[in-house]
Amino acid sequence: LFHFKIILGKNGVPVAENFRLEQSTIPDTVQEGQVCVRTLYLSVDPYMRCRMNEDTGSDYLLPWQLSEVADGGGVGVVEESKHNNFAKGDIVTSLNWPWQTVAILDGSLLEKVVPQLVNGRLSYFLGAAGLTGLTALLGIREKGHVTVGANQTMVVSGAAGACGSLAGQIGRLEGCSRVVGIAGTDEKCSILVSEMGFDAAINYKKGNVAQQLRELCPGGVDIYFDNVGGDISDTVISQMNQNSHIILCGQISQYNKDVPYPPPLPPDTEKIQKERNITRERFLVLNYMDKQEASVLQLCQWIQEGKLKVRETVVEGLANIGAAFQSMMNGGNIGKQIVSVSK
């Protein structure tokens, strides 16, 4: 058994050296109610940066403890079960999966999944058919106020990331007439337009973002799916219409800073928000889990029909999870960042 431990937590930029790989043994016997699982895939996500601080800034996120095994979203296969809901060979997932190759877990932490729903792509249960997809779909449905036929324009920041790449496509499926993404490389922008069906994409590292937004969204912005915060969000908000809506999904540009979540807007931006009656409410997908089952089925249907295109950046081997996390925080991924632990 190999597992990954966190060895440093502080404000600043996370690096691979914040984690260490250790080898140890697990108990010989599985107790009543427990399940022994072999890890297939692990997820690394921006929110995990908050767990590297003693104060995560969120009452629903517990900090990772120094020299304890890190955890997050995972998918694996049951090798032995003493829980009535699971049998050997079942594919299971959890949001609290330890970063280790094999684990004995309480069966109550696990959820059985059906591989056929995602055409056998089990890692999708960590992304498009998991919490990431739910965040995009429910964020748009609960906070976006998309109206079919209303000729609405949606802008997505962090658009080539796990959530953003899905959000733009879902915005279109839900009824937006125009979808524009903001990403950090020409390659990402090209993929958004050619593969994901975005109308246009802006590389924020090139040229004048405000000017490009004005050209690409001549009728202004009605819905903003915000994954990044900071200067980019201030620029988008300045071009939002009266009674428009911000879906406050993430603020990755702010995660390495000691600021509250969600970070307050600068005075000029806040003035625009209030004058134009722009909604900006914190969105937390865990508050809508009564809609989880129907929403996952909708996501899986779109995947099967080819209406929802899924990109993943896959790193092989548990030993590389720290580097994968560092790369993801620096925008090195296109779509969902996945670590393949075993086949």
Coordinates of C-alpha atoms in Angstrom, one line a residue:
L1 CA 0.0 0.0 0.0
F2 CA 1.3 3.4 -1.0
H3 CA -0.3 6.6 0.3
F4 CA 0.2 10.3 0.0
K5 CA 0.6 12.6 3.0
I6 CA 0.5 16.3 3.2
I7 CA 3.6 17.8 4.9
L8 CA 3.2 21.5 4.6
G9 CA 0.2 23.8 4.8
K10 CA 0.5 27.6 4.5
N11 CA -0.5 30.6 2.5
G12 CA 1.4 30.7 -0.7
V13 CA 1.7 28.7 -3.9
P14 CA 1.4 24.9 -3.5
V15 CA 4.2 22.8 -4.9
A16 CA 4.6 19.0 -5.4
E17 CA 7.0 19.0 -2.4
N18 CA 4.1 19.8 -0.1
F19 CA 3.2 16.1 -0.4
R20 CA 5.2 12.9 0.3
L21 CA 4.6 9.3 -0.7
E22 CA 4.9 6.7 2.0
Q23 CA 4.6 2.9 2.1
S24 CA 2.6 1.1 4.8
T25 CA 0.3 -1.8 5.5
I26 CA -3.4 -2.0 6.0
P27 CA -5.2 -4.3 8.5
D28 CA -5.5 -7.9 7.5
T29 CA -9.2 -8.2 8.2
V30 CA -12.2 -6.2 7.0
Q31 CA -14.7 -5.5 9.8
E32 CA -18.5 -5.6 9.6
G33 CA -19.8 -2.6 7.6
Q34 CA -16.4 -2.0 6.0
V35 CA -15.3 -2.5 2.4
C36 CA -11.8 -3.1 1.0
V37 CA -11.3 -1.1 -2.2
R38 CA -8.5 -0.8 -4.8
T39 CA -8.1 2.8 -6.1
L40 CA -8.5 3.3 -9.8
Y41 CA -8.7 7.1 -10.2
L42 CA -8.3 10.1 -7.9
S43 CA -9.3 13.7 -8.5
V44 CA -7.4 16.8 -7.8
D45 CA -9.4 20.1 -7.7
P46 CA -8.8 23.8 -7.0
Y47 CA -10.9 23.7 -3.8
M48 CA -8.2 21.4 -2.3
R49 CA -5.9 24.5 -2.0
C50 CA -8.2 25.7 0.7
R51 CA -7.7 22.5 2.6
M52 CA -3.9 23.3 2.9
N53 CA -4.7 26.1 5.4
E54 CA -5.7 25.6 9.0
D55 CA -8.7 27.8 8.3
T56 CA -10.1 26.6 5.0
G57 CA -12.5 29.6 4.8
S58 CA -15.5 27.2 4.5
D59 CA -17.5 25.5 7.2
Y60 CA -18.0 22.4 5.0
L61 CA -14.2 21.9 4.2
L62 CA -12.0 20.3 6.8
P63 CA -8.2 21.1 6.6
W64 CA -5.8 18.4 5.6
Q65 CA -3.7 17.5 8.6
L66 CA 0.1 17.5 8.4
S67 CA 1.5 14.0 8.0
E68 CA -2.0 12.5 7.6
V69 CA -3.2 10.9 4.4
A70 CA -4.8 13.4 2.1
D71 CA -8.2 12.7 0.6
G72 CA -10.7 13.8 -2.1
G73 CA -12.8 12.4 -4.9
G74 CA -12.0 8.9 -5.9
V75 CA -13.3 5.9 -7.8
G76 CA -12.3 2.3 -7.2
V77 CA -13.3 -1.3 -7.3
V78 CA -14.5 -3.4 -4.3
E79 CA -12.0 -6.3 -3.5
E80 CA -13.8 -7.5 -0.3
S81 CA -17.0 -6.4 1.3
K82 CA -18.6 -6.8 4.7
H83 CA -21.3 -4.3 3.9
N84 CA -24.7 -5.3 2.6
N85 CA -24.8 -2.7 -0.2
F86 CA -21.6 -3.8 -1.9
A87 CA -20.1 -6.9 -3.5
K88 CA -16.7 -7.8 -4.9
G89 CA -16.3 -6.2 -8.3
D90 CA -18.6 -3.3 -7.7
I91 CA -17.4 0.1 -8.9
V92 CA -17.7 2.7 -6.1
T93 CA -17.0 6.4 -5.6
S94 CA -16.6 8.8 -2.6
L95 CA -15.8 12.4 -2.0
N96 CA -13.6 11.3 0.9
W97 CA -11.3 8.8 -0.8
P98 CA -7.9 8.6 0.8
W99 CA -4.9 9.1 -1.5
Q100 CA -3.7 5.5 -1.3
T101 CA -3.5 2.5 -3.6
V102 CA -5.7 0.3 -1.4
A103 CA -8.0 1.3 1.4
I104 CA -10.4 -0.2 3.9
L105 CA -13.4 2.2 4.1
D106 CA -16.6 2.5 6.0
G107 CA -19.3 1.4 3.5
S108 CA -21.5 4.4 4.5
L109 CA -18.9 6.7 2.7
L110 CA -19.3 4.9 -0.6
E111 CA -21.7 5.2 -3.5
K112 CA -22.1 2.4 -6.1
V113 CA -22.0 3.6 -9.7
V114 CA -23.1 2.1 -13.0
P115 CA -20.2 2.1 -15.6
Q116 CA -22.6 1.8 -18.5
L117 CA -23.9 5.3 -17.7
V118 CA -20.6 6.8 -18.8
N119 CA -19.8 4.3 -21.6
G120 CA -17.3 2.6 -19.2
R121 CA -15.2 5.8 -18.7
L122 CA -15.0 5.4 -14.9
S123 CA -13.0 8.6 -14.3
Y124 CA -16.0 10.6 -15.6
F125 CA -17.7 9.9 -12.2
L126 CA -15.1 12.3 -10.8
G127 CA -15.8 14.9 -13.4
A128 CA -18.6 15.3 -16.0
A129 CA -20.8 12.7 -14.2
G130 CA -19.7 13.6 -10.7
L131 CA -19.5 16.7 -8.5
T132 CA -17.9 18.8 -11.3
G133 CA -20.7 18.2 -13.7
L134 CA -23.3 18.7 -10.9
T135 CA -21.6 22.0 -10.0
A136 CA -21.9 23.2 -13.6
L137 CA -25.4 22.0 -14.2
L138 CA -27.0 23.0 -10.9
G139 CA -25.0 26.3 -10.8
I140 CA -26.6 27.3 -14.1
R141 CA -30.0 26.0 -13.2
E142 CA -30.1 27.5 -9.7
K143 CA -28.2 30.8 -10.2
G144 CA -28.0 31.4 -13.9
H145 CA -31.7 32.1 -14.7
V146 CA -31.3 30.9 -18.3
T147 CA -34.5 31.4 -20.3
V148 CA -34.9 29.6 -23.6
G149 CA -35.5 32.0 -26.5
A150 CA -34.3 35.1 -24.5
N151 CA -31.2 35.5 -26.6
Q152 CA -28.9 35.5 -23.6
T153 CA -25.1 35.6 -23.7
M154 CA -23.0 33.6 -21.2
V155 CA -19.4 34.2 -20.4
V156 CA -17.3 31.5 -18.6
S157 CA -14.0 32.2 -17.0
G158 CA -11.6 29.3 -16.4
A159 CA -13.4 28.0 -19.4
A160 CA -11.0 25.2 -20.3
G161 CA -11.0 23.8 -16.7
A162 CA -13.0 20.8 -15.4
C163 CA -16.0 22.9 -14.5
G164 CA -15.8 25.7 -17.0
S165 CA -15.5 23.4 -20.1
L166 CA -18.8 21.7 -19.0
A167 CA -20.5 24.9 -17.9
G168 CA -20.2 26.6 -21.4
Q169 CA -21.7 23.5 -23.1
I170 CA -24.5 23.2 -20.5
G171 CA -25.3 26.9 -20.9
R172 CA -25.9 26.3 -24.5
L173 CA -27.9 23.1 -23.9
E174 CA -30.1 25.0 -21.4
G175 CA -30.9 27.7 -23.8
C176 CA -28.2 30.4 -24.0
S177 CA -27.8 31.7 -27.6
R178 CA -24.2 32.8 -27.2
V179 CA -21.4 31.4 -25.1
V180 CA -17.9 32.9 -24.8
G181 CA -15.0 31.4 -22.8
I182 CA -12.0 33.0 -21.2
A183 CA -8.9 30.8 -20.9
G184 CA -5.1 31.1 -20.7
T185 CA -3.6 29.6 -23.9
D186 CA -4.4 29.6 -27.6
E187 CA -4.6 25.8 -27.5
K188 CA -7.3 26.0 -24.8
C189 CA -9.3 28.6 -26.7
S190 CA -9.1 26.6 -29.9
I191 CA -10.4 23.5 -28.2
L192 CA -13.3 25.4 -26.6
V193 CA -14.5 26.6 -30.0
S194 CA -13.7 23.5 -32.2
E195 CA -14.6 20.7 -29.7
M196 CA -16.8 22.2 -27.0
G197 CA -19.1 24.4 -29.2
F198 CA -18.3 27.8 -27.6
D199 CA -19.0 30.6 -30.1
A200 CA -15.7 32.3 -29.2
A201 CA -12.9 32.2 -26.7
I202 CA -10.5 34.9 -25.4
N203 CA -6.9 34.2 -24.3
Y204 CA -6.6 36.6 -21.3
K205 CA -2.8 36.6 -21.6
K206 CA -3.0 38.2 -25.0
G207 CA -4.5 41.5 -26.0
N208 CA -7.1 43.6 -24.3
V209 CA -9.7 41.4 -22.6
A210 CA -12.2 44.2 -22.2
Q211 CA -12.0 45.2 -25.8
Q212 CA -12.3 41.6 -27.0
L213 CA -15.4 41.1 -24.7
R214 CA -17.1 44.1 -26.2
E215 CA -16.5 42.8 -29.7
L216 CA -17.6 39.2 -28.9
C217 CA -20.6 40.2 -26.7
P218 CA -22.0 43.2 -28.4
G219 CA -25.3 42.9 -26.5
G220 CA -23.5 42.7 -23.1
V221 CA -23.2 39.8 -20.8
D222 CA -26.4 38.2 -19.2
I223 CA -24.8 35.3 -17.3
Y224 CA -21.3 35.0 -16.0
F225 CA -20.0 31.6 -14.8
D226 CA -17.2 32.8 -12.6
N227 CA -14.4 30.3 -11.8
V228 CA -11.5 32.7 -11.3
G229 CA -12.4 36.1 -9.6
G230 CA -9.8 38.9 -9.6
D231 CA -9.2 41.2 -12.5
I232 CA -10.9 39.0 -15.1
S233 CA -14.1 39.0 -13.2
D234 CA -14.0 42.8 -12.7
T235 CA -13.6 43.2 -16.4
V236 CA -16.6 40.9 -17.2
I237 CA -18.8 42.4 -14.5
S238 CA -18.2 45.9 -16.0
Q239 CA -19.9 44.6 -19.2
M240 CA -22.8 42.9 -17.6
N241 CA -26.4 43.9 -18.3
Q242 CA -29.1 45.2 -16.0
N243 CA -30.6 42.4 -13.9
S244 CA -27.9 39.9 -15.0
H245 CA -26.5 37.0 -13.0
I246 CA -23.1 35.8 -11.7
I247 CA -22.8 32.1 -10.9
L248 CA -20.1 32.3 -8.2
C249 CA -18.5 28.9 -8.7
G250 CA -14.8 29.5 -7.8
Q251 CA -12.2 32.1 -7.3
I252 CA -9.0 30.3 -8.2
S253 CA -7.0 33.5 -8.6
Q254 CA -7.6 34.2 -4.9
Y255 CA -7.0 30.8 -3.4
N256 CA -3.3 31.5 -2.6
K257 CA -4.1 34.7 -0.8
D258 CA -5.4 35.2 2.8
V259 CA -8.8 36.6 1.9
P260 CA -12.3 35.6 2.9
Y261 CA -14.5 33.6 0.5
P262 CA -16.1 34.8 -1.6
P263 CA -13.6 37.7 -1.8
P264 CA -15.2 41.1 -1.7
L265 CA -15.3 43.0 -5.0
P266 CA -13.3 46.2 -5.5
P267 CA -15.4 49.3 -4.7
D268 CA -15.8 50.3 -8.4
T269 CA -17.0 46.8 -9.4
E270 CA -19.3 46.5 -6.4
K271 CA -20.9 49.9 -7.4
I272 CA -21.6 48.5 -10.9
Q273 CA -23.0 45.3 -9.4
K274 CA -25.4 47.2 -7.2
E275 CA -26.4 49.8 -9.8
R276 CA -27.2 47.1 -12.4
N277 CA -28.9 44.8 -9.8
I278 CA -26.5 41.9 -10.7
T279 CA -27.0 38.9 -8.5
R280 CA -23.8 37.4 -7.0
E281 CA -24.6 34.8 -4.5
R282 CA -22.3 32.1 -3.3
F283 CA -23.1 28.8 -5.0
L284 CA -22.5 25.5 -3.1
V285 CA -23.5 22.4 -4.9
L286 CA -23.7 20.4 -1.7
N287 CA -26.8 22.5 -0.8
Y288 CA -28.7 20.9 -3.8
M289 CA -28.0 17.2 -3.3
D290 CA -31.7 16.4 -3.3
K291 CA -31.4 17.1 -7.1
Q292 CA -28.2 15.0 -7.5
E293 CA -29.7 11.8 -8.9
A294 CA -31.9 13.4 -11.6
S295 CA -29.0 15.7 -12.5
V296 CA -26.4 13.0 -12.8
L297 CA -28.8 11.0 -15.1
Q298 CA -29.2 14.2 -17.2
L299 CA -25.4 14.6 -17.5
C300 CA -24.9 10.9 -18.4
Q301 CA -27.6 11.1 -21.1
W302 CA -25.9 14.1 -22.6
I303 CA -22.5 12.3 -22.5
Q304 CA -24.1 9.2 -24.2
E305 CA -25.7 11.3 -26.9
G306 CA -22.5 13.1 -27.6
K307 CA -24.0 16.5 -26.6
L308 CA -21.6 17.0 -23.7
K309 CA -17.9 16.7 -24.7
V310 CA -15.5 15.7 -22.0
R311 CA -11.8 16.4 -21.8
E312 CA -9.4 15.0 -19.2
T313 CA -5.8 15.5 -18.4
V314 CA -4.6 12.2 -17.0
V315 CA -1.4 11.7 -15.0
E316 CA -0.3 8.1 -14.3
G317 CA 0.7 6.9 -10.9
L318 CA 0.0 7.9 -7.3
A319 CA 3.6 9.1 -7.0
N320 CA 2.7 12.0 -9.4
I321 CA -0.4 13.3 -7.6
G322 CA 1.5 16.2 -6.0
A323 CA 2.9 17.3 -9.4
A324 CA -0.6 16.9 -10.9
F325 CA -2.1 19.1 -8.2
Q326 CA 0.6 21.8 -8.7
S327 CA 0.1 21.7 -12.5
M328 CA -3.7 22.0 -12.1
M329 CA -3.4 25.0 -9.8
N330 CA -1.2 26.6 -12.5
G331 CA -3.6 25.9 -15.4
G332 CA -1.7 23.0 -16.8
N333 CA -4.8 20.9 -17.3
I334 CA -7.4 20.9 -20.1
G335 CA -10.7 19.6 -18.7
K336 CA -10.6 17.5 -15.5
Q337 CA -7.3 16.7 -13.9
I338 CA -7.3 13.0 -13.1
V339 CA -4.7 10.7 -11.5
S340 CA -4.8 7.1 -12.7
V341 CA -3.7 5.0 -9.8
S342 CA -4.2 1.4 -11.1
K343 CA -5.9 -0.2 -14.1

